[in-house]
XYZ file of C-alpha atoms in Angstrom:
610
model
C 22.172 55.619 -38.232
C 21.797 57.255 -34.823
C 18.429 58.601 -33.423
C 15.189 57.512 -34.514
C 13.972 60.497 -35.808
C 16.685 60.073 -38.472
C 15.709 56.680 -38.987
C 12.366 57.490 -40.030
C 13.637 59.666 -43.213
C 12.890 57.709 -46.564
C 15.329 55.346 -47.070
C 18.869 56.313 -48.717
C 22.066 54.975 -49.963
C 23.404 53.662 -46.967
C 20.456 51.037 -46.791
C 21.761 49.662 -50.066
C 23.216 46.839 -48.508
C 21.720 46.248 -45.607
C 18.983 43.910 -46.629
C 19.755 40.216 -46.136
C 19.528 37.574 -49.208
C 17.445 34.810 -48.716
C 18.802 32.373 -45.841
C 21.883 34.654 -45.626
C 21.597 37.423 -43.082
C 24.880 39.384 -43.058
C 26.242 41.186 -40.075
C 26.305 44.159 -42.334
C 22.592 44.001 -42.311
C 22.658 45.017 -38.771
C 21.893 48.731 -39.385
C 18.453 47.967 -41.115
C 17.719 46.209 -37.473
C 17.702 49.510 -35.988
C 14.370 50.761 -37.208
C 11.646 49.924 -34.755
C 8.676 51.277 -35.960
C 5.105 49.773 -36.059
C 5.139 46.716 -38.104
C 2.382 44.301 -38.976
C 3.839 41.352 -38.131
C 4.671 42.470 -34.624
C 2.383 39.693 -33.098
C 2.713 38.970 -29.579
C 0.728 35.959 -30.012
C 2.935 33.425 -30.789
C 6.044 35.513 -31.493
C 6.894 36.995 -28.174
C 6.278 34.380 -25.417
C 3.614 31.963 -24.154
C 1.852 28.965 -26.172
C 5.260 26.919 -26.224
C 5.182 23.247 -26.249
C 8.863 23.435 -25.416
C 10.670 23.781 -22.206
C 7.590 24.246 -20.005
C 9.864 23.878 -17.002
C 11.530 27.214 -17.772
C 8.707 29.417 -18.792
C 10.400 32.492 -17.256
C 13.218 32.361 -19.517
C 10.823 31.537 -22.515
C 8.735 34.672 -22.098
C 11.070 38.054 -23.176
C 10.144 41.463 -21.480
C 11.377 44.449 -22.191
C 11.462 47.029 -18.862
C 12.393 50.542 -20.537
C 14.969 50.631 -23.789
C 16.231 47.838 -25.539
C 19.888 47.852 -24.887
C 21.298 47.196 -28.674
C 24.854 48.146 -27.865
C 25.928 51.515 -27.339
C 23.550 53.255 -29.500
C 20.548 51.171 -29.736
C 21.476 49.665 -32.916
C 22.280 46.069 -33.702
C 25.257 46.986 -35.428
C 26.698 49.827 -33.189
C 27.395 48.113 -29.952
C 29.646 44.989 -28.717
C 31.198 43.094 -31.313
C 30.293 39.954 -29.489
C 26.814 40.718 -29.103
C 25.202 41.509 -32.414
C 21.862 41.507 -30.694
C 20.504 41.604 -27.461
C 17.145 41.485 -25.484
C 17.728 42.368 -22.019
C 20.202 39.684 -20.610
C 19.705 37.494 -23.687
C 22.496 38.146 -26.264
C 22.967 36.116 -29.449
C 25.322 36.778 -32.495
C 24.740 37.595 -36.140
C 25.975 34.241 -36.988
C 23.538 32.412 -34.762
C 20.781 34.711 -36.563
C 21.810 33.908 -39.680
C 21.713 30.214 -38.807
C 18.188 30.408 -37.946
C 17.033 32.446 -40.866
C 18.639 29.839 -43.179
C 16.877 27.042 -41.472
C 13.579 28.890 -41.742
C 14.198 29.362 -45.284
C 15.072 25.693 -46.162
C 12.307 24.539 -44.111
C 9.258 26.795 -44.048
C 9.771 29.104 -46.981
C 10.538 26.375 -49.733
C 7.509 24.417 -48.390
C 5.283 27.390 -48.514
C 6.435 28.026 -51.932
C 5.519 24.348 -52.814
C 2.131 24.496 -51.497
C 1.400 27.855 -53.324
C 2.501 26.626 -56.672
C 0.088 23.488 -56.372
C -2.510 26.098 -55.484
C -1.741 27.968 -58.241
C -1.400 24.929 -60.738
C -4.929 24.031 -59.718
C -6.081 27.341 -60.335
C -4.516 27.935 -63.661
C -4.608 24.679 -65.320
C -7.876 25.136 -66.745
C -6.410 27.152 -69.361
C -4.282 24.328 -70.692
C -7.539 21.999 -70.358
C -9.158 24.517 -72.421
C -6.763 24.205 -75.417
C -6.677 20.256 -74.706
C -10.163 19.552 -76.111
C -12.195 20.734 -72.489
C -14.242 23.177 -74.438
C -15.712 21.162 -77.132
C -16.172 18.090 -74.939
C -18.079 19.834 -72.302
C -19.846 22.321 -74.697
C -21.288 18.972 -76.193
C -22.162 17.356 -73.245
C -23.930 20.724 -72.136
C -26.047 20.236 -75.682
C -24.508 23.663 -76.940
C -22.342 23.911 -79.845
C -22.416 27.765 -79.187
C -18.686 28.392 -78.814
C -19.431 32.220 -77.727
C -21.955 31.306 -75.072
C -19.388 32.166 -72.373
C -19.340 29.306 -70.287
C -15.442 29.191 -70.314
C -15.399 32.847 -69.057
C -18.156 31.815 -66.478
C -15.942 28.828 -65.014
C -13.238 31.455 -64.792
C -15.023 33.912 -62.933
C -17.026 31.621 -60.535
C -13.565 30.891 -58.909
C -13.077 34.416 -58.084
C -16.515 34.908 -56.985
C -15.877 32.517 -54.421
C -12.216 33.822 -53.606
C -13.635 37.140 -53.154
C -16.566 36.256 -51.029
C -14.388 33.924 -48.651
C -11.477 36.355 -48.336
C -12.476 36.890 -44.627
C -11.050 33.373 -43.956
C -7.436 34.972 -44.070
C -8.263 36.451 -40.553
C -8.364 32.696 -39.500
C -4.744 32.659 -39.194
C -5.008 34.541 -35.849
C -7.812 32.061 -34.384
C -6.546 28.420 -35.930
C -3.366 26.665 -35.171
C -1.304 26.995 -38.581
C -0.529 23.180 -38.993
C -4.276 22.396 -38.658
C -5.630 25.494 -41.001
C -3.029 25.139 -43.633
C -3.408 21.106 -43.852
C -7.320 21.346 -44.102
C -7.286 24.129 -46.867
C -4.606 22.018 -48.918
C -6.527 19.150 -48.518
C -9.922 20.816 -49.685
C -8.436 22.115 -53.013
C -6.608 18.999 -53.665
C -9.797 17.037 -53.513
C -11.639 19.338 -55.641
C -9.080 20.277 -58.146
C -9.150 16.250 -58.781
C -12.831 16.026 -59.169
C -12.567 18.568 -62.027
C -11.590 15.591 -64.150
C -14.916 13.901 -63.960
C -16.736 17.118 -64.866
C -19.787 16.002 -66.924
C -20.778 19.352 -68.347
C -19.953 23.093 -67.642
C -22.242 23.822 -65.214
C -20.917 21.095 -63.125
C -17.243 22.450 -63.598
C -18.371 25.995 -62.916
C -19.772 24.859 -59.330
C -16.239 22.616 -58.969
C -14.402 25.995 -59.607
C -16.801 27.741 -57.178
C -15.703 25.299 -54.607
C -12.191 25.482 -55.317
C -12.373 29.324 -54.926
C -13.758 28.628 -51.428
C -10.564 26.438 -50.762
C -7.780 28.491 -51.937
C -8.942 31.863 -50.412
C -7.766 30.602 -47.349
C -4.265 30.513 -48.644
C -4.026 34.279 -49.407
C -2.837 34.933 -45.690
C 0.602 33.356 -46.209
C 2.106 36.799 -46.207
C 0.754 37.573 -42.999
C 1.901 34.099 -41.915
C 5.579 34.558 -43.008
C 5.768 37.904 -41.083
C 5.417 35.812 -37.846
C 9.153 34.454 -38.615
C 10.967 37.223 -40.653
C 11.792 40.916 -40.336
C 10.171 43.705 -42.080
C 13.539 44.035 -44.671
C 13.610 40.292 -44.985
C 9.998 39.738 -45.932
C 9.642 40.961 -49.711
C 12.262 38.458 -50.619
C 10.582 35.822 -48.921
C 7.234 36.520 -50.290
C 8.783 36.528 -53.617
C 10.332 33.333 -53.067
C 6.355 31.639 -52.508
C 4.886 34.054 -55.146
C 7.644 33.342 -57.698
C 6.077 29.407 -57.355
C 3.422 30.988 -59.631
C 4.983 31.769 -62.865
C 6.975 28.371 -61.919
C 3.569 26.440 -61.702
C 2.151 27.848 -64.890
C 5.312 26.864 -66.544
C 5.226 23.310 -65.018
C 1.607 23.303 -65.907
C 2.174 24.013 -69.619
C 5.050 21.571 -69.969
C 2.876 19.116 -68.315
C 0.111 19.760 -70.582
C 2.112 19.209 -73.583
C 3.317 15.797 -72.100
C 0.337 14.787 -71.562
C -1.126 15.791 -75.101
C 1.582 14.053 -76.658
C 1.397 10.769 -74.756
C -2.100 10.761 -74.301
C -3.551 10.852 -77.861
C -4.629 7.311 -77.916
C -5.630 7.346 -73.967
C -8.912 5.996 -73.060
C -9.335 8.988 -70.793
C -9.631 12.513 -72.324
C -6.386 14.363 -72.594
C -7.797 17.366 -70.295
C -9.169 14.978 -67.820
C -6.095 13.457 -67.161
C -4.436 16.743 -66.711
C -6.917 17.501 -63.983
C -6.275 14.567 -62.287
C -2.203 14.552 -62.453
C -2.108 18.050 -61.401
C -4.811 18.073 -58.504
C -3.950 15.243 -56.454
C -0.766 16.026 -55.508
C -2.408 18.494 -53.405
C -3.910 15.733 -51.287
C -0.587 14.344 -50.497
C 0.853 17.825 -49.526
C -1.600 18.335 -47.102
C -0.908 15.677 -44.826
C 2.799 16.552 -44.941
C 1.560 19.978 -44.125
C 0.052 18.752 -40.972
C 3.496 17.396 -39.962
C 5.779 20.090 -41.020
C 4.166 23.496 -40.597
C 5.112 25.274 -37.426
C 2.201 27.595 -35.618
C 5.053 29.894 -34.699
C 9.034 30.305 -34.163
C 8.312 28.618 -30.541
C 6.514 25.802 -32.084
C 9.245 24.976 -34.980
C 10.597 21.491 -34.297
C 13.583 21.500 -36.248
C 14.893 24.716 -34.206
C 16.895 24.197 -31.145
C 15.969 25.444 -27.825
C 18.175 28.494 -28.337
C 17.228 28.831 -31.681
C 13.481 29.415 -30.776
C 14.792 31.969 -28.520
C 16.503 33.891 -31.332
C 13.779 33.579 -33.733
C 11.453 35.041 -31.148
C 13.391 37.805 -29.778
C 14.880 39.291 -33.138
C 11.369 39.776 -34.197
C 10.665 41.551 -31.048
C 13.866 43.825 -31.657
C 12.684 44.416 -35.041
C 9.358 45.797 -34.014
C 10.406 47.490 -31.031
C 7.762 45.892 -28.796
C 8.123 46.321 -25.160
C 6.295 44.744 -22.254
C 6.491 46.230 -18.524
C 6.068 43.347 -16.319
C 4.978 39.563 -16.200
C 1.180 40.661 -16.330
C 1.750 42.462 -19.539
C -0.439 41.141 -22.475
C 2.385 41.131 -25.028
C 3.047 37.526 -24.506
C 1.115 35.256 -26.513
C -0.596 33.581 -23.110
C -1.657 37.185 -22.085
C -3.106 37.526 -25.106
C -5.038 34.149 -25.175
C -6.529 35.123 -21.795
C -8.324 38.450 -23.026
C -12.224 37.407 -22.979
C -13.707 37.069 -26.416
C -16.078 40.287 -26.302
C -12.510 42.154 -25.587
C -10.951 40.706 -28.499
C -13.648 41.152 -30.587
C -13.760 44.852 -29.447
C -9.924 45.205 -30.329
C -10.333 43.632 -33.732
C -13.521 46.136 -34.520
C -11.204 49.111 -33.727
C -8.493 47.732 -35.904
C -10.858 47.132 -38.543
C -12.102 50.638 -38.342
C -8.639 51.871 -38.206
C -7.498 50.250 -41.347
C -10.885 51.617 -42.885
C -9.860 54.996 -42.254
C -6.153 54.553 -43.572
C -5.339 55.813 -46.936
C -2.391 53.368 -47.220
C -3.942 49.979 -47.323
C -6.807 51.600 -49.757
C -3.797 52.220 -52.159
C -2.186 49.119 -51.839
C -5.749 47.286 -52.448
C -6.357 49.416 -55.728
C -2.773 48.413 -56.655
C -3.552 45.154 -56.216
C -7.066 45.173 -57.902
C -5.587 46.460 -61.283
C -2.806 44.444 -61.329
C -5.012 41.371 -60.957
C -6.851 42.155 -63.935
C -3.808 41.168 -65.960
C -2.262 38.774 -63.500
C -5.785 36.654 -63.312
C -6.176 36.724 -66.817
C -2.690 36.231 -68.775
C -1.986 32.552 -67.088
C -5.204 30.945 -68.064
C -5.539 32.792 -71.422
C -2.149 32.590 -72.818
C -2.452 29.193 -74.237
C -5.662 30.105 -76.461
C -4.353 33.128 -77.203
C -1.016 31.610 -78.453
C -3.548 29.267 -80.444
C -5.301 32.121 -81.592
C -1.983 33.322 -83.308
C -1.793 30.217 -85.387
C 0.071 27.825 -83.051
C -1.417 24.371 -82.909
C -2.391 22.639 -79.558
C 0.951 20.980 -78.774
C 2.848 24.521 -79.865
C 0.725 26.604 -77.976
C 1.290 24.682 -74.757
C 5.055 24.473 -75.357
C 5.335 28.265 -75.856
C 3.424 29.012 -72.739
C 6.043 27.615 -70.433
C 8.962 30.051 -71.385
C 7.496 33.573 -70.561
C 6.674 31.837 -66.979
C 10.052 30.699 -66.390
C 11.448 34.095 -67.040
C 8.815 35.768 -64.763
C 9.950 33.290 -62.117
C 13.539 34.663 -62.261
C 12.465 38.393 -62.726
C 10.312 38.081 -59.390
C 13.448 37.088 -57.332
C 15.416 39.925 -58.810
C 12.927 42.372 -58.314
C 12.270 41.256 -54.648
C 16.047 41.254 -53.901
C 16.418 44.834 -55.416
C 13.549 46.076 -53.479
C 14.903 44.543 -50.060
C 18.216 45.613 -50.598
C 17.347 49.407 -51.654
C 14.492 49.327 -48.582
C 12.336 50.591 -51.235
C 8.882 49.161 -52.919
C 7.358 52.036 -55.105
C 10.256 52.344 -57.480
C 10.792 48.546 -58.041
C 6.993 48.566 -58.257
C 6.327 51.203 -60.639
C 9.323 50.036 -62.754
C 7.779 46.358 -63.249
C 4.773 47.920 -63.875
C 5.569 50.187 -66.686
C 7.654 47.319 -68.156
C 4.452 45.266 -68.075
C 2.261 48.308 -69.407
C 4.925 48.417 -72.367
C 4.302 44.725 -73.384
C 0.916 44.886 -73.200
C 0.971 48.258 -75.583
C 2.973 46.693 -78.259
C 0.431 43.777 -78.079
C -2.813 45.875 -78.284
C -1.024 48.089 -81.286
C 0.196 45.183 -83.085
C -3.198 44.774 -85.090
C -2.634 48.375 -86.170
C 0.696 47.795 -87.136
C -0.225 44.817 -89.012
C -3.065 46.696 -90.930
C -0.560 49.366 -91.988
C 2.174 46.766 -93.154
C -0.716 45.194 -94.967
C -1.555 48.309 -96.805
C 1.853 49.168 -97.710
C 2.073 45.532 -99.241
C -0.933 45.973 -100.991
C 0.460 49.407 -102.716
C 3.713 47.309 -103.473
C 1.870 44.410 -105.142
C -0.325 46.838 -107.240
C 2.879 48.411 -108.345
C 4.629 45.033 -108.908
C 1.636 43.862 -110.893
C 1.337 46.700 -113.081
C 5.414 46.691 -113.828
C 4.726 42.631 -114.485
C 6.596 41.646 -111.615
C 6.309 39.115 -108.784
C 7.887 39.522 -105.183
C 5.314 40.667 -102.927
C 4.436 37.649 -101.350
C 7.673 36.731 -100.173
C 8.079 40.022 -98.341
C 4.928 39.771 -96.882
C 5.464 36.558 -95.345
C 8.731 37.918 -93.645
C 7.442 40.842 -91.862
C 4.148 38.486 -90.603
C 6.786 36.030 -88.890
C 8.779 38.907 -87.570
C 5.582 40.611 -86.212
C 4.513 37.391 -84.967
C 7.752 36.870 -83.153
C 7.572 40.271 -81.648
C 4.074 39.805 -80.552
C 5.361 36.715 -78.777
C 8.151 38.487 -77.043
C 5.952 40.988 -75.767
C 4.515 38.410 -73.566
C 7.642 38.216 -71.588
C 7.740 42.044 -70.029
C 3.926 41.999 -69.846
C 4.187 38.623 -67.692
C 7.056 39.038 -65.716
C 5.927 42.627 -64.978
C 2.771 41.880 -63.048
C 3.941 39.175 -61.510
C 6.976 41.092 -59.794
C 3.942 43.930 -59.042
C 1.931 41.401 -57.000
C 4.856 40.184 -55.077
C 6.370 43.913 -54.314
C 2.593 45.133 -53.421
C 1.901 42.462 -50.825
C 5.023 43.013 -49.217
C 4.351 46.824 -49.127
C 0.956 46.124 -47.826
C 2.102 43.790 -44.926
C 5.158 46.189 -43.931
C 2.746 49.264 -43.666
C 0.109 47.721 -41.432
C -0.255 49.947 -38.820
C -1.642 50.130 -35.077
C -1.258 48.693 -31.762
C -3.068 45.303 -32.943
C 0.000 44.159 -34.640
C -0.999 40.712 -36.130
C -4.782 41.567 -36.165
C -4.261 44.923 -37.980
C -2.151 43.227 -40.447
C -4.824 40.635 -40.798
C -7.491 43.195 -41.588
C -4.995 45.441 -44.085
C -4.359 42.535 -45.929
C -8.033 41.183 -45.739
C -8.915 44.700 -47.238
C -6.540 44.322 -50.211
C -7.511 40.727 -51.061
C -11.247 41.795 -51.228
C -10.646 44.780 -53.096
C -8.148 43.321 -55.461
C -9.861 40.293 -55.974
C -12.188 42.475 -58.158
C -9.728 42.678 -60.783
C -10.098 39.084 -61.820
C -13.801 39.435 -62.244
C -12.711 42.176 -65.280
C -9.690 39.958 -66.222
C -11.491 36.806 -66.737
C -13.643 38.646 -69.532
C -11.142 40.194 -71.354
C -10.137 37.751 -74.170
C -13.484 36.235 -75.664
C -12.767 34.086 -78.741
C -14.443 36.775 -80.983
C -11.701 39.099 -80.247
C -9.286 36.757 -81.493
C -6.622 36.288 -82.875
C -5.264 40.043 -81.661
C -7.363 40.531 -78.608
C -6.870 44.265 -78.721
C -9.565 45.153 -76.219
C -8.300 42.916 -73.554
C -4.370 43.977 -74.182
C -5.509 47.693 -74.173
C -7.195 47.337 -70.656
C -4.197 45.751 -69.229
C -1.755 48.203 -70.406
C -3.600 50.832 -69.078
C -4.007 49.145 -65.879
C -0.459 48.639 -65.224
C 0.351 51.969 -66.358
C -2.040 53.221 -63.500
C -0.386 50.911 -61.192
C 2.996 52.836 -61.624
C 1.469 56.015 -60.967
C -0.253 54.847 -58.092
C 2.922 53.468 -56.468
C 4.943 56.705 -56.795
C 1.842 58.641 -55.533
C 1.641 56.436 -52.245
C 5.369 57.036 -51.947
C 5.358 60.655 -52.009
C 2.422 60.607 -49.483
C 4.515 58.172 -47.378
C 7.726 60.118 -47.218
C 5.573 63.223 -46.247
C 3.979 61.235 -43.309
C 7.092 60.463 -42.286
C 8.888 63.694 -42.342
C 5.747 64.976 -40.175
C 6.427 62.476 -37.913
C 9.805 63.460 -37.234
C 9.136 66.931 -36.795
C 6.476 65.830 -34.033
C 3.696 66.895 -35.737
C 1.862 63.622 -35.416
C 3.161 63.045 -31.988
C 0.176 61.358 -29.732
C -0.278 62.290 -25.859
C 1.597 59.890 -23.653
C 3.151 57.716 -26.167
C 6.938 57.326 -26.391
C 9.335 57.653 -29.359
C 8.891 53.633 -30.427
C 4.945 54.151 -30.058
C 5.059 57.230 -32.493
C 6.924 55.329 -34.879
C 4.106 52.599 -35.070
C 1.526 55.523 -35.917
C 3.188 55.592 -39.453
C 5.277 52.604 -39.570
C 5.934 52.776 -43.023
C 9.460 53.791 -42.988
C 11.884 53.137 -44.479
C 9.701 50.948 -46.847
C 8.569 53.613 -49.107
């Protein structure tokens, strides 16, 4: 790749091997680093200087400034210059091997720990489905002085979580205001305490109130992809996002296995198994909060496990990826300068960024994709045990059978993210995963009709056999019923894996495509829009599987199938829009007055991730 105009074109096959794997950036990936379009994780504070607790006596060396161009070898590209200097920022030079070492450390020490926290978060959110099958419903209905199984208390317990989750989505903006180690430890502690308190619920209204508080605690954690973008480049982000979000199906699989174990061992326990389940799965969050306070860095500059030089590399490589420039010591692109901006001016800038996001169709499109996907994402993990129970499996078998689909989803998420990063495309992998999910749901929705048709044929066969004095319809009927039951269970696998993959890719797409000079503020605003609109999906999803619709749940399966089909269509439409916008930018149709080429790229900033 040579000139910037060429780099703004949609991804081609030359990007196929450019994207690094988790913790293993390769020198070949440097071509991808040529892109310097606007990226939402171009955050001057705290990435590019200032706010560094280390080496205060050498602050000039710590603050990187670009005066004019960025000398990346001979052609401005990380891979096209000197062999001994894969990356360079003014007079600070480092090799690709050094960059690999930094990324590996961040992967091991940051990404995996964040994945653990998200696993605990999703476990506390979704284990109510396991508790429901473990006897919670009957116990709380009795304590609520009602035996009406169709009262909807359980659905309201699910919905109350998402009502709070939506109402407090604005907390994702606090990542830009509160140091990460304080913010993360506080919210993890809050949801760990509340999740544990669910074990002492005395009635459904109490549980509903606790679920609402749990939603408040977990709403603050939604900005994790924005936080990761402070440490990783654009082409690295989807895989890292996938690693922590893949903890969601892993959490569900672990929760189902643990629920099976608790039910098996707690049959004669003085504590109800569902109460023990909430307690054992909620308390680890309290422990994790104390660890988070010590190990979560506020920025690359404050990662204690990086050496002084590694912290420089971590910050410089992000500024090279963003193409951000500063023009002197007074430039506000440094974190210190950004902190000195008066509150009123910062509020005005944030307001302009929010208005820019609201006028941009791209974050709206990713928000709508997220909303539709969440209809399935928020419902299947909490309803799958009860759906399996309605298929005729006992409580123990339902808990055990709920785990394997989520283990497969865990592997599928990592594979889809790697495919997306290597191909530098979000739309095609996302659409493929959405179609797979839609197909799985479609089979589940049509299975009742298939069952009725087979029963009709069996009835005709039985009549013929009866009139001829022969027997044999029963054996054949049992065979196809077992086969249909197995097929229904197998259809859960693509349905579940598909929507988990879509969530990962869509979040990465949203974060990649944030635009504007505000960097982190804009990324936070676009991400908040996606979360607020996207979390409306669970308000529908948590009402899709009432007991009365069992055992087929045709309505819920149909809604989810159509939603995922619409997601695939939206992804392809958005790709067409981004490709056209980037081609117009290359031709100069969107070129603003007084802006350099790098700034113009920031006007669109999606390429090559479309």
